[in-house]
Coordinates of C-alpha atoms and ligand atoms in Angstrom, one line a residue:
Chain A
M72 CA 72.8 -140.9 -153.0
I73 CA 74.9 -138.5 -150.9
K74 CA 74.9 -134.9 -152.0
F75 CA 77.2 -132.3 -150.6
I76 CA 75.9 -128.9 -151.7
D77 CA 78.2 -126.0 -151.3
I78 CA 79.4 -127.1 -147.9
S79 CA 81.6 -124.8 -145.7
K80 CA 82.7 -125.5 -142.2
T81 CA 84.4 -123.0 -139.9
F82 CA 85.8 -123.9 -136.5
M83 CA 86.5 -121.2 -134.0
V84 CA 89.5 -122.0 -131.9
K85 CA 90.7 -119.4 -129.5
K86 CA 88.9 -116.7 -131.4
Q87 CA 90.6 -117.8 -134.6
E88 CA 88.7 -119.1 -137.6
I89 CA 89.8 -122.4 -139.1
N90 CA 88.2 -123.0 -142.5
A91 CA 88.1 -126.8 -142.5
L92 CA 85.9 -126.9 -145.6
R93 CA 85.3 -124.2 -148.3
H94 CA 82.4 -124.5 -150.7
V95 CA 82.6 -128.2 -151.2
S96 CA 80.1 -129.8 -153.6
L97 CA 80.2 -133.5 -154.4
D98 CA 77.7 -136.1 -155.6
I99 CA 78.2 -139.7 -154.5
H100 CA 76.0 -142.1 -156.3
D101 CA 74.5 -145.4 -155.1
G102 CA 77.0 -148.2 -155.6
D103 CA 80.0 -146.0 -155.8
I104 CA 83.3 -146.6 -153.9
F105 CA 84.1 -142.9 -153.6
G106 CA 87.5 -142.0 -152.3
V107 CA 88.5 -138.6 -150.8
I108 CA 92.3 -138.1 -150.7
G109 CA 94.3 -135.3 -149.2
F110 CA 97.1 -134.5 -146.7
S111 CA 96.6 -134.2 -143.0
G112 CA 94.3 -131.3 -142.1
A113 CA 92.8 -131.1 -145.5
G114 CA 89.3 -131.5 -144.1
K115 CA 88.6 -135.1 -145.1
S116 CA 87.3 -136.3 -141.8
T117 CA 85.2 -133.2 -141.3
L118 CA 83.6 -133.9 -144.7
L119 CA 83.0 -137.6 -143.9
R120 CA 81.4 -136.8 -140.5
M121 CA 78.9 -134.6 -142.2
V122 CA 77.2 -137.6 -143.7
N123 CA 75.9 -138.9 -140.4
A124 CA 75.7 -135.4 -138.9
L125 CA 78.5 -136.0 -136.4
E126 CA 79.5 -132.6 -137.7
T127 CA 77.2 -130.0 -139.0
P128 CA 78.0 -127.6 -141.8
T129 CA 78.3 -123.8 -141.2
E130 CA 76.9 -123.3 -144.6
G131 CA 75.5 -125.6 -147.3
I132 CA 73.3 -128.7 -147.3
V133 CA 74.0 -132.4 -146.9
E134 CA 71.4 -134.6 -148.6
I135 CA 71.1 -138.3 -148.0
N136 CA 68.7 -139.9 -150.4
G137 CA 67.0 -136.6 -151.1
S138 CA 66.5 -135.4 -147.5
D139 CA 68.5 -132.7 -145.7
I140 CA 70.1 -134.6 -142.8
N141 CA 70.4 -131.4 -140.7
K142 CA 66.7 -130.8 -140.8
L143 CA 65.8 -134.1 -139.1
S144 CA 64.6 -134.3 -135.4
F145 CA 67.1 -136.2 -133.2
N146 CA 65.0 -139.3 -133.3
E147 CA 64.7 -139.2 -137.0
L148 CA 68.5 -138.6 -137.3
R149 CA 69.1 -141.7 -135.1
K150 CA 67.1 -143.8 -137.5
V151 CA 69.1 -142.5 -140.5
R152 CA 72.3 -143.2 -138.6
K153 CA 71.3 -146.8 -138.2
D154 CA 71.3 -147.0 -141.9
I155 CA 74.9 -145.6 -142.2
G156 CA 77.7 -147.8 -141.0
M157 CA 81.0 -146.3 -140.0
I158 CA 84.5 -147.6 -139.4
F159 CA 87.5 -145.8 -137.9
Q160 CA 91.3 -145.7 -138.1
Q161 CA 91.6 -146.6 -134.4
F162 CA 88.7 -149.2 -134.7
N163 CA 86.9 -147.8 -131.6
L164 CA 85.8 -151.3 -130.3
L165 CA 84.6 -151.8 -126.8
E166 CA 87.6 -153.3 -125.0
S167 CA 85.3 -154.7 -122.3
K168 CA 83.2 -156.7 -124.6
T169 CA 83.9 -159.8 -126.7
V170 CA 84.0 -159.8 -130.5
Y171 CA 80.5 -161.2 -130.5
D172 CA 79.1 -158.5 -128.1
N173 CA 80.8 -155.8 -130.1
I174 CA 79.1 -156.8 -133.3
A175 CA 75.8 -157.3 -131.5
I176 CA 75.6 -153.8 -130.0
P177 CA 73.9 -152.1 -132.9
L178 CA 71.4 -154.9 -132.9
V179 CA 70.8 -154.6 -129.2
L180 CA 70.1 -150.9 -129.8
K181 CA 67.6 -151.9 -132.3
R182 CA 65.9 -154.1 -129.7
M183 CA 66.3 -157.2 -131.8
S184 CA 65.6 -160.6 -130.1
K185 CA 68.5 -162.6 -128.8
A186 CA 67.9 -165.5 -131.2
D187 CA 67.9 -163.1 -134.2
I188 CA 71.0 -161.4 -133.0
E189 CA 72.7 -164.8 -132.6
K190 CA 71.9 -165.6 -136.2
R191 CA 73.0 -162.3 -137.7
V192 CA 76.2 -162.1 -135.7
S193 CA 77.2 -165.6 -136.8
R194 CA 76.6 -164.8 -140.4
L195 CA 78.6 -161.5 -140.1
L196 CA 81.5 -163.4 -138.4
E197 CA 81.6 -165.8 -141.3
F198 CA 81.4 -162.9 -143.8
V199 CA 84.5 -161.2 -142.2
E200 CA 86.2 -164.6 -141.6
L201 CA 86.4 -164.3 -137.9
S202 CA 84.1 -167.1 -136.7
D203 CA 86.9 -168.6 -134.5
K204 CA 87.4 -165.3 -132.7
K205 CA 83.8 -165.0 -131.5
N206 CA 84.7 -165.0 -127.8
A207 CA 88.0 -163.2 -127.9
Y208 CA 88.5 -159.7 -126.6
P209 CA 89.7 -156.9 -128.8
A210 CA 93.1 -156.8 -126.9
Q211 CA 93.7 -160.3 -128.1
L212 CA 93.3 -159.4 -131.8
S213 CA 95.7 -158.0 -134.5
G214 CA 95.0 -154.7 -136.1
G215 CA 93.5 -156.3 -139.2
Q216 CA 91.3 -158.6 -137.1
K217 CA 90.1 -155.5 -135.1
Q218 CA 89.1 -153.7 -138.3
R219 CA 87.2 -156.8 -139.4
V220 CA 85.2 -156.7 -136.2
G221 CA 84.7 -152.9 -136.8
I222 CA 83.4 -153.7 -140.3
A223 CA 81.1 -156.5 -139.1
R224 CA 79.7 -154.1 -136.5
A225 CA 79.2 -151.5 -139.1
L226 CA 77.4 -154.0 -141.3
S227 CA 75.2 -155.5 -138.6
T228 CA 72.2 -153.2 -139.2
D229 CA 72.3 -153.8 -143.0
P230 CA 73.2 -150.2 -143.9
S231 CA 73.1 -148.8 -147.4
I232 CA 76.1 -146.6 -146.8
L233 CA 79.5 -147.3 -145.3
L234 CA 81.8 -144.5 -144.1
C235 CA 85.5 -145.3 -143.7
D236 CA 87.8 -142.8 -142.0
E237 CA 91.4 -143.9 -142.7
A238 CA 90.2 -147.5 -142.2
T239 CA 93.6 -148.9 -143.3
S240 CA 96.0 -146.3 -142.1
A241 CA 97.0 -148.2 -139.0
L242 CA 97.6 -151.4 -140.8
D243 CA 100.6 -152.9 -142.7
P244 CA 100.5 -153.2 -146.5
E245 CA 99.4 -156.8 -146.5
T246 CA 96.6 -156.4 -144.0
T247 CA 95.6 -153.2 -145.8
D248 CA 95.2 -155.3 -148.9
S249 CA 93.0 -157.9 -147.2
I250 CA 90.8 -155.1 -145.7
L251 CA 90.5 -153.5 -149.1
R252 CA 89.5 -156.8 -150.7
L253 CA 86.8 -157.1 -148.0
L254 CA 85.5 -153.6 -148.7
E255 CA 85.3 -154.4 -152.4
K256 CA 83.3 -157.5 -151.6
I257 CA 81.0 -155.5 -149.4
N258 CA 80.4 -153.1 -152.3
R259 CA 79.8 -155.8 -154.8
E260 CA 77.9 -158.4 -152.9
L261 CA 75.9 -156.3 -150.5
N262 CA 75.5 -153.4 -152.8
I263 CA 76.6 -150.9 -150.2
T264 CA 77.8 -147.4 -151.2
I265 CA 81.2 -146.7 -149.7
L266 CA 82.8 -143.4 -148.9
I267 CA 86.5 -143.7 -148.0
V268 CA 88.7 -140.9 -146.8
T269 CA 92.4 -141.6 -146.8
H270 CA 95.9 -140.1 -147.4
E271 CA 97.0 -143.3 -149.1
I272 CA 96.7 -143.1 -152.9
N273 CA 97.1 -146.8 -153.2
V274 CA 93.7 -147.2 -151.4
I275 CA 92.1 -145.1 -154.1
Q276 CA 94.0 -146.9 -156.9
R277 CA 93.0 -150.4 -155.5
I278 CA 89.3 -150.1 -155.0
C279 CA 87.7 -146.7 -155.7
N280 CA 85.8 -145.8 -158.9
Q281 CA 85.4 -142.1 -158.1
V282 CA 87.9 -139.8 -156.4
A283 CA 88.0 -136.3 -155.0
V284 CA 91.3 -134.6 -154.1
M285 CA 91.2 -132.2 -151.2
E286 CA 93.6 -129.4 -150.3
Q287 CA 93.1 -127.0 -147.4
G288 CA 89.4 -127.4 -147.3
N289 CA 88.8 -127.3 -151.1
V290 CA 88.1 -130.1 -153.5
V291 CA 90.6 -129.3 -156.2
E292 CA 90.0 -132.1 -158.5
S293 CA 87.4 -134.9 -158.8
G294 CA 86.1 -137.4 -161.3
S295 CA 86.3 -141.1 -162.2
V296 CA 89.5 -142.7 -161.0
L297 CA 90.4 -143.7 -164.5
S298 CA 90.1 -140.2 -165.8
V299 CA 91.9 -138.5 -162.9
F300 CA 94.7 -141.0 -162.8
S301 CA 95.3 -140.9 -166.5
K302 CA 95.1 -137.1 -166.8
P303 CA 95.8 -135.5 -163.4
E304 CA 95.5 -131.7 -163.6
Q305 CA 96.5 -130.3 -160.3
G306 CA 100.0 -130.4 -158.8
I307 CA 98.9 -132.2 -155.6
T308 CA 97.1 -134.8 -157.7
K309 CA 100.1 -135.4 -159.8
R310 CA 102.3 -135.8 -156.7
F311 CA 99.9 -138.3 -155.2
I312 CA 99.6 -140.3 -158.4
S313 CA 103.3 -140.3 -159.2
T314 CA 104.0 -142.2 -156.0
V315 CA 102.0 -145.2 -157.2
M316 CA 102.4 -144.6 -160.9
P317 CA 105.9 -143.2 -161.5
D318 CA 106.3 -141.3 -164.8
K319 CA 109.8 -139.9 -164.5
I320 CA 113.0 -140.8 -166.5
P321 CA 115.3 -142.5 -164.0
D322 CA 118.4 -140.4 -163.0
S323 CA 120.9 -142.8 -164.4
V324 CA 119.2 -142.8 -167.8
M325 CA 119.0 -139.0 -167.6
E326 CA 122.8 -138.8 -167.2
K327 CA 123.3 -140.7 -170.4
L328 CA 120.8 -138.5 -172.2
K329 CA 122.7 -135.4 -171.4
Q330 CA 125.7 -136.7 -173.3
D331 CA 123.6 -137.8 -176.3
I332 CA 124.4 -135.3 -179.1
R333 CA 122.2 -136.8 -181.7
H334 CA 119.0 -135.1 -182.9
Y335 CA 116.0 -136.5 -181.0
K336 CA 112.7 -135.8 -179.3
I337 CA 111.4 -137.4 -176.1
I338 CA 107.7 -138.1 -175.8
K339 CA 105.7 -139.4 -172.9
M340 CA 102.8 -141.6 -173.9
R341 CA 99.8 -142.7 -171.8
F342 CA 98.0 -145.7 -172.9
L343 CA 94.5 -145.7 -171.4
G344 CA 92.1 -148.4 -170.6
D345 CA 92.0 -151.1 -173.2
N346 CA 94.0 -149.2 -175.9
V347 CA 97.2 -150.5 -174.7
D348 CA 98.7 -152.0 -177.7
E349 CA 102.4 -152.8 -177.9
N350 CA 101.9 -153.3 -181.6
V351 CA 102.1 -149.6 -182.0
L352 CA 105.7 -149.6 -180.8
Y353 CA 106.5 -152.5 -183.1
F354 CA 104.9 -150.7 -186.0
I355 CA 106.9 -147.5 -185.3
N356 CA 110.1 -149.4 -185.4
R357 CA 109.2 -151.3 -188.6
H358 CA 107.8 -148.5 -190.7
F359 CA 109.6 -145.3 -189.8
A360 CA 113.2 -144.3 -190.6
A361 CA 113.9 -143.3 -187.0
E362 CA 115.5 -145.1 -184.1
T363 CA 113.5 -145.4 -180.9
N364 CA 114.8 -146.0 -177.4
M365 CA 112.6 -146.8 -174.4
L366 CA 113.7 -144.6 -171.5
F367 CA 111.0 -145.6 -169.1
A368 CA 107.9 -147.8 -169.0
S369 CA 105.3 -148.6 -166.4
V370 CA 102.1 -150.5 -166.6
N371 CA 99.5 -150.2 -163.8
E372 CA 96.1 -151.8 -163.3
L373 CA 93.2 -149.5 -162.4
Q374 CA 89.6 -150.4 -162.2
K375 CA 90.4 -153.6 -164.1
A376 CA 91.7 -151.4 -166.9
V377 CA 95.4 -150.8 -167.7
V378 CA 97.2 -147.5 -167.7
G379 CA 100.6 -147.7 -169.3
I380 CA 103.2 -144.9 -169.3
F381 CA 106.0 -145.1 -171.8
I382 CA 108.7 -142.5 -172.3
L383 CA 110.3 -142.9 -175.7
Q384 CA 113.3 -141.3 -177.2
I385 CA 112.9 -140.9 -181.0
I386 CA 116.2 -140.3 -182.8
G387 CA 115.9 -139.0 -186.4
D388 CA 115.2 -135.9 -188.4
D389 CA 112.2 -133.7 -187.8
T390 CA 110.0 -134.8 -190.6
E391 CA 110.3 -138.4 -189.5
I392 CA 109.7 -137.5 -185.9
D393 CA 106.6 -135.6 -186.9
K394 CA 105.3 -138.6 -188.9
I395 CA 105.7 -140.7 -185.8
T396 CA 103.8 -138.3 -183.5
T397 CA 101.0 -138.0 -186.0
Y398 CA 100.8 -141.7 -186.2
I399 CA 100.6 -141.9 -182.4
S400 CA 97.9 -139.3 -182.3
E401 CA 95.9 -141.2 -184.9
H402 CA 95.9 -144.1 -182.6
N403 CA 94.2 -142.1 -179.9
I404 CA 97.2 -142.3 -177.6
Q405 CA 97.8 -139.3 -175.4
W406 CA 101.3 -138.0 -175.6
Q407 CA 103.3 -135.0 -174.7
E408 CA 106.9 -133.9 -175.3
V409 CA 109.3 -134.2 -172.4
K410 CA 111.9 -131.4 -172.2
L411 CA 115.0 -132.1 -170.3
Chain B
M274 CA 92.8 -167.1 -76.3
I275 CA 94.3 -163.7 -75.5
D276 CA 92.3 -161.6 -73.1
L277 CA 91.5 -158.3 -74.9
G278 CA 89.7 -156.8 -71.9
V279 CA 86.3 -156.7 -73.6
P280 CA 84.0 -159.6 -74.5
Y281 CA 84.3 -161.1 -77.9
S282 CA 80.6 -160.4 -78.5
Q283 CA 81.4 -156.7 -78.2
I284 CA 84.2 -156.9 -80.7
L285 CA 82.0 -158.8 -83.1
L286 CA 79.3 -156.1 -82.7
A287 CA 81.8 -153.4 -83.4
A288 CA 82.9 -155.2 -86.6
E289 CA 79.4 -155.6 -87.6
Q290 CA 78.6 -151.9 -87.1
T291 CA 81.6 -150.9 -89.2
L292 CA 80.6 -153.2 -92.0
Y293 CA 77.0 -152.0 -91.8
M294 CA 78.1 -148.4 -92.0
V295 CA 80.6 -148.9 -94.8
F296 CA 78.4 -151.0 -97.0
I297 CA 75.1 -149.2 -96.7
S298 CA 76.7 -145.8 -97.2
L299 CA 78.9 -147.2 -100.0
A300 CA 75.8 -148.5 -101.8
I301 CA 73.9 -145.3 -101.6
G302 CA 76.9 -143.1 -102.2
T303 CA 77.9 -145.1 -105.3
F304 CA 74.5 -144.8 -106.8
I305 CA 74.5 -141.0 -106.2
A306 CA 78.1 -140.7 -107.4
I307 CA 77.4 -142.6 -110.7
V308 CA 74.5 -140.2 -111.5
L309 CA 76.5 -137.1 -110.6
S310 CA 79.6 -138.1 -112.4
V311 CA 77.7 -139.0 -115.5
I312 CA 76.0 -135.6 -115.4
L313 CA 79.4 -133.9 -115.0
V314 CA 80.9 -135.7 -117.9
L315 CA 77.9 -135.2 -120.2
T316 CA 77.5 -131.6 -119.5
N317 CA 81.1 -130.5 -119.3
P318 CA 82.3 -128.1 -122.0
S319 CA 83.5 -130.9 -124.3
G320 CA 80.7 -133.3 -123.4
I321 CA 77.9 -134.4 -125.7
L322 CA 75.2 -132.5 -123.7
K323 CA 77.3 -129.4 -122.9
N324 CA 75.4 -127.4 -120.3
T325 CA 77.4 -124.8 -118.4
V326 CA 74.7 -124.1 -115.7
V327 CA 74.2 -127.8 -114.7
Y328 CA 77.9 -128.5 -114.9
N329 CA 78.9 -125.6 -112.7
L330 CA 76.1 -126.3 -110.2
V331 CA 77.2 -130.0 -109.7
N332 CA 80.8 -129.2 -109.9
T333 CA 80.7 -126.4 -107.3
G334 CA 78.4 -128.5 -105.0
V335 CA 80.9 -131.4 -105.1
N336 CA 83.8 -129.0 -104.4
I337 CA 82.1 -127.4 -101.4
I338 CA 81.3 -130.7 -99.7
R339 CA 84.7 -132.1 -100.5
S340 CA 86.4 -129.2 -98.7
V341 CA 84.7 -129.8 -95.3
P342 CA 86.5 -132.3 -93.1
F343 CA 84.3 -135.3 -92.2
I344 CA 84.2 -134.6 -88.4
I345 CA 82.9 -131.1 -89.0
L346 CA 80.5 -132.2 -91.7
M347 CA 79.0 -134.7 -89.4
V348 CA 78.3 -132.1 -86.7
F349 CA 77.2 -129.5 -89.2
I350 CA 74.5 -131.6 -90.7
L351 CA 73.0 -133.0 -87.5
P352 CA 69.7 -131.3 -88.1
L353 CA 69.5 -132.8 -91.5
T354 CA 70.3 -136.2 -90.0
K355 CA 67.6 -135.8 -87.5
M356 CA 65.1 -135.0 -90.2
I357 CA 66.0 -138.0 -92.3
V358 CA 66.4 -140.8 -89.8
G359 CA 64.6 -139.3 -86.8
T360 CA 67.6 -139.3 -84.5
R361 CA 71.0 -137.7 -84.2
V362 CA 72.9 -140.6 -82.7
G363 CA 73.6 -144.2 -83.4
T364 CA 74.8 -146.3 -86.2
T365 CA 72.0 -145.6 -88.6
A366 CA 72.2 -141.8 -87.9
A367 CA 75.9 -142.0 -89.0
L368 CA 74.8 -143.2 -92.5
V369 CA 73.6 -139.7 -93.4
P370 CA 77.0 -137.9 -93.0
L371 CA 78.8 -140.9 -94.4
V372 CA 76.8 -140.8 -97.6
I373 CA 77.2 -137.1 -97.9
F374 CA 80.9 -137.4 -97.4
I375 CA 81.5 -140.3 -99.7
A376 CA 79.2 -139.4 -102.6
P377 CA 81.1 -136.3 -103.8
Y378 CA 84.4 -138.1 -103.2
L379 CA 83.3 -141.0 -105.4
T380 CA 81.9 -138.5 -107.9
R381 CA 85.3 -137.1 -108.5
L382 CA 86.9 -140.6 -108.8
F383 CA 84.2 -141.8 -111.1
E384 CA 84.4 -138.6 -113.2
N385 CA 88.1 -139.4 -113.9
S386 CA 87.3 -143.0 -114.6
I387 CA 84.6 -142.0 -117.1
L388 CA 86.8 -139.3 -118.7
E389 CA 89.4 -142.1 -119.4
V390 CA 87.0 -143.8 -121.8
N391 CA 88.2 -143.4 -125.3
K392 CA 86.3 -140.6 -127.1
G393 CA 86.3 -142.6 -130.2
I394 CA 83.9 -145.1 -128.6
I395 CA 81.4 -142.4 -127.9
E396 CA 81.7 -141.3 -131.5
A397 CA 81.1 -144.9 -132.6
A398 CA 78.0 -145.0 -130.4
Q399 CA 76.7 -141.8 -131.9
A400 CA 77.3 -143.1 -135.3
M401 CA 75.2 -146.2 -134.5
G402 CA 72.3 -143.9 -133.6
A403 CA 72.4 -144.5 -129.9
S404 CA 70.4 -142.2 -127.6
H405 CA 72.2 -140.3 -124.8
F406 CA 71.0 -142.8 -122.3
E407 CA 72.1 -145.7 -124.5
I408 CA 75.5 -144.1 -124.9
V409 CA 75.9 -144.0 -121.1
W410 CA 74.4 -147.5 -120.5
Y411 CA 75.8 -149.5 -123.3
F412 CA 79.1 -147.8 -124.0
I413 CA 80.5 -145.5 -121.3
L414 CA 79.7 -147.4 -118.1
P415 CA 80.8 -150.9 -119.5
E416 CA 84.0 -149.3 -120.8
A417 CA 84.7 -147.5 -117.5
R418 CA 83.7 -150.5 -115.3
G419 CA 87.2 -151.8 -114.5
S420 CA 88.3 -148.3 -113.5
L421 CA 85.0 -147.6 -111.6
I422 CA 85.5 -150.7 -109.5
L423 CA 89.0 -149.5 -108.5
S424 CA 87.5 -146.1 -107.6
V425 CA 84.9 -147.8 -105.4
T426 CA 87.7 -149.7 -103.7
T427 CA 89.5 -146.5 -103.0
G428 CA 86.3 -145.0 -101.7
T429 CA 85.6 -148.0 -99.5
I430 CA 88.9 -147.6 -97.8
G431 CA 88.3 -143.9 -97.2
L432 CA 84.9 -144.8 -95.7
I433 CA 86.5 -147.1 -93.2
G434 CA 88.6 -144.2 -92.0
A435 CA 85.5 -142.0 -91.7
T436 CA 83.5 -144.6 -89.7
A437 CA 86.1 -144.4 -87.0
M438 CA 85.1 -140.8 -86.5
A439 CA 81.4 -141.6 -86.5
G440 CA 82.0 -142.9 -83.0
A441 CA 81.7 -139.3 -82.0
I442 CA 77.9 -139.5 -82.6
G443 CA 77.6 -142.9 -80.9
A444 CA 77.8 -144.9 -84.1
G445 CA 80.0 -147.6 -82.6
G446 CA 82.3 -149.6 -84.9
V447 CA 85.8 -150.9 -84.8
G448 CA 87.4 -147.4 -84.7
D449 CA 85.2 -146.4 -81.8
L450 CA 86.2 -149.5 -79.9
A451 CA 89.8 -148.7 -80.3
L452 CA 89.3 -145.1 -79.1
T453 CA 87.1 -145.7 -76.1
Y454 CA 88.6 -148.9 -74.8
G455 CA 92.0 -149.0 -76.3
Y456 CA 93.1 -145.4 -76.1
E457 CA 91.1 -144.0 -73.1
R458 CA 91.6 -147.1 -71.0
L459 CA 95.1 -147.7 -72.2
N460 CA 94.3 -151.2 -73.4
F461 CA 97.2 -151.8 -75.7
P462 CA 96.4 -155.3 -76.8
L463 CA 92.9 -154.3 -77.9
M464 CA 94.3 -151.3 -79.8
L465 CA 96.8 -153.5 -81.6
F466 CA 94.0 -156.0 -82.3
T467 CA 91.7 -153.4 -83.9
V468 CA 94.6 -152.0 -86.0
I469 CA 95.2 -155.6 -87.3
V470 CA 91.5 -156.0 -88.0
L471 CA 91.4 -152.7 -90.0
I472 CA 94.5 -153.7 -91.9
V473 CA 92.9 -157.0 -92.8
F474 CA 89.7 -155.2 -93.9
V475 CA 91.6 -152.9 -96.1
Q476 CA 93.7 -155.6 -97.6
V477 CA 90.7 -157.8 -98.4
I478 CA 88.8 -155.0 -99.9
Q479 CA 91.7 -153.9 -102.1
S480 CA 92.4 -157.5 -103.3
V481 CA 88.7 -158.1 -104.1
G482 CA 88.6 -154.7 -105.9
N483 CA 91.7 -155.6 -108.0
Y484 CA 90.4 -159.0 -108.8
F485 CA 87.0 -157.8 -110.1
S486 CA 88.5 -154.9 -111.9
A487 CA 90.9 -157.2 -113.8
K488 CA 88.1 -159.6 -114.5
V489 CA 85.8 -157.1 -116.1
R490 CA 88.6 -155.7 -118.2
G491 CA 88.4 -159.1 -119.8
H492 CA 92.2 -159.7 -120.2
Ligands
ATP170 N1 86.4 -130.1 -133.5 C1 87.3 -129.3 -134.1 N2 87.6 -128.1 -133.5 C2 88.5 -127.3 -134.1 N3 89.1 -127.5 -135.2 C3 88.9 -128.7 -135.8 C4 88.0 -129.6 -135.3 N4 87.9 -130.7 -136.1 C5 88.8 -130.4 -137.1 N5 89.4 -129.2 -137.0 C6 90.3 -128.6 -137.9 O1 89.8 -128.6 -139.2 C7 90.8 -129.0 -140.1 C8 90.5 -130.2 -140.9 O2 90.5 -131.3 -140.0 P1 90.1 -132.8 -140.4 O3 90.2 -133.6 -139.2 O4 88.9 -132.8 -141.2 O5 91.4 -133.1 -141.4 P2 91.8 -134.5 -142.1 O6 91.9 -134.2 -143.5 O7 90.8 -135.6 -141.7 O8 93.2 -134.7 -141.5 P3 93.9 -136.1 -141.0 O9 94.4 -136.8 -142.2 O10 95.0 -135.6 -140.1 O11 92.8 -136.9 -140.3 C9 92.1 -129.1 -139.3 O12 92.8 -127.9 -139.4 C10 91.7 -129.3 -137.9 O13 92.6 -128.8 -137.0
MG171 MG1 91.0 -137.3 -140.5

C-alpha cells in the first residue's frame, strides 16, 4: 500500500518557486495498476519519484506499507528501494554491459552467489522473452527489447511495487502494446502493485484499474478507470478520454442536422459495464411512435467491461420523446440531451 | 646499420628510461586522478554528495597545479622530491614531478569522461538501492570506461612530452638523448632517429588506446 498524504513539493529555480505538487493525496492499494495521467510538467514524475525517495516532499508524508519513507536511515531506505522496481522512458541500461549483466546488477548488489544469479537471470530472460539476447549489448536491441531488459532488471529482486515513468512513451504503438501486455502479466502472475505515470490515455485505458488525473501539480480527478471514463467530470479528463473514446457527432452528420426542420431531440447515452443491451434500441423502435436515427456510436472495451456511447436523434412529438427518455432512465442508462 | 654516433646500448637505455618514467608516473597518476575526479563529480553542485567545501578545495588545487608549466613545477618541487625519494636527480626522482604534473591533468580529463555518463543511469542505480561506493564502482566507472581509456591515452602522450624535459634533472630518456647528443653535438641522424622513435611511441599508444576503448564499449 502506497499512501500519499497531503504532498506538496516546491522547487526553487533562480529564486523562483515552482509548485510541482500541491496538496496531493492518493491511496494505491496492493494489486492495483494505478495510472497517473497529465500533460508535460504536471508533476507526474515528481510524484512517482517520491515513492522510492528519489525526491522528498516539501510537505506531507509518503507511506510505504505503513512506514514513512522519509524517516528511514539511508541504509534502511536502501533496503526498501530494493523492494521497489523502477523502469524509465529512456530505459537507463548500462551500455557497457550485456543484457545478462544488466539484469544481474541488482542481484550483485544484494551479494547473491553467482550460481543463484545465473538461475534467476535465466528465469527472468524467459519471462520477458529475451533468452536469445542474453549476450547482446543494449545498443544492439530495439526500443521494445531494451524496455524488456529494463523490466527484467526491475523484477530481479522480486519487488512488491513497480514504478513506471513513461515506460512506453518512446515506443511505437505495437511495441507499446506488447510492453503493456507484459506489465499486465506482471501484475497478475507476480502480484506486483504497479504505479504508471504517462501522458498517453490509451495506456490507462488498456491496463489500469485506477486513475488519477493531474494538472499543474494538482490531482483534479481520481477513481476507478471504469467510473472516471464513463463519467469524466473535469475538462482535462474529458479531453483525454475523448481522444480514445470519441463522443462527438461527426461534422458531416452535423451539417445535415442543421437542415433538418422536423421536431426532434438528440440524446447521448452511455452504456456502462455489462448493461450494454442493444435490445433497448430495438424496443424503442418497436414500441414508441417516434422515429430514431443513430447519429454516432462507439463501443470501447475497458477493464474487460464495455462502454458504449450512442448519440440518438429522436423525431416525434414531445410526449412521445418524454416516454422514450423515461424508458431509457428506467433501464439505468445514463443519458443527457445534446444541444446543437 | 646506420651509425648514430652513440652506442645502441645507450639508445636502448634511453628508451627504457622513457618507458619507465611514463608508465610508473602514469600508473600512480591515474590512480590519484580517478579518486580526485570521482570526488569532483560526486561533490559538485549537481552531484549526489554535493559538498561545496570539498569541491572547491579539489577544484582549486587542480587548477593551481595545472597552471604551472612542467619545467617550472619540476624545479619548484625539488625539496619535496628530495623528501620523497631521497635525491633530487635521476630517473626515479623525475617520477615525483611527473606524477604531480599528470594527476591534475588526468583529473580534468576523467572528470569530463565521468560527467558524460547518462544521469539516468545514476538514477537507476539509486533506485536499486545502491550505496554511493556501489554507484561509483558498478555504474559510473564501467559506463565511463571507454572514455576514461581515451583520456589515459591522451595523458600518456602528454607525459612523453614532459619526460623530455625531465632530462633537466638528469632523468635521461629519449628526449634527453635528442637534446644532449642530437642538438648540442649537432648529430642530425640521431635527432631524426629519436623523433621517429617518439612518433612510433605515440602512434602505438594511440592505437592501443583506441582499440581498448572500442572494445570495452562493447560494440
Ligand atoms: N529537480 C528539479 N528542479 C527544478 N524544477 C523541477 C525539478 N524537477 C521537476 N521540476 C519542475 O517541476 C514541474 C513538474 O515536473 P515533472 O517532471 O514532475 O513533470 P511531468 O509531469 O513528469 O512532466 P513530463 O511529462 O514532461 O515528464 C515542472 O515544472 C518541472 O520543471
Ligand atoms: Mg515526467
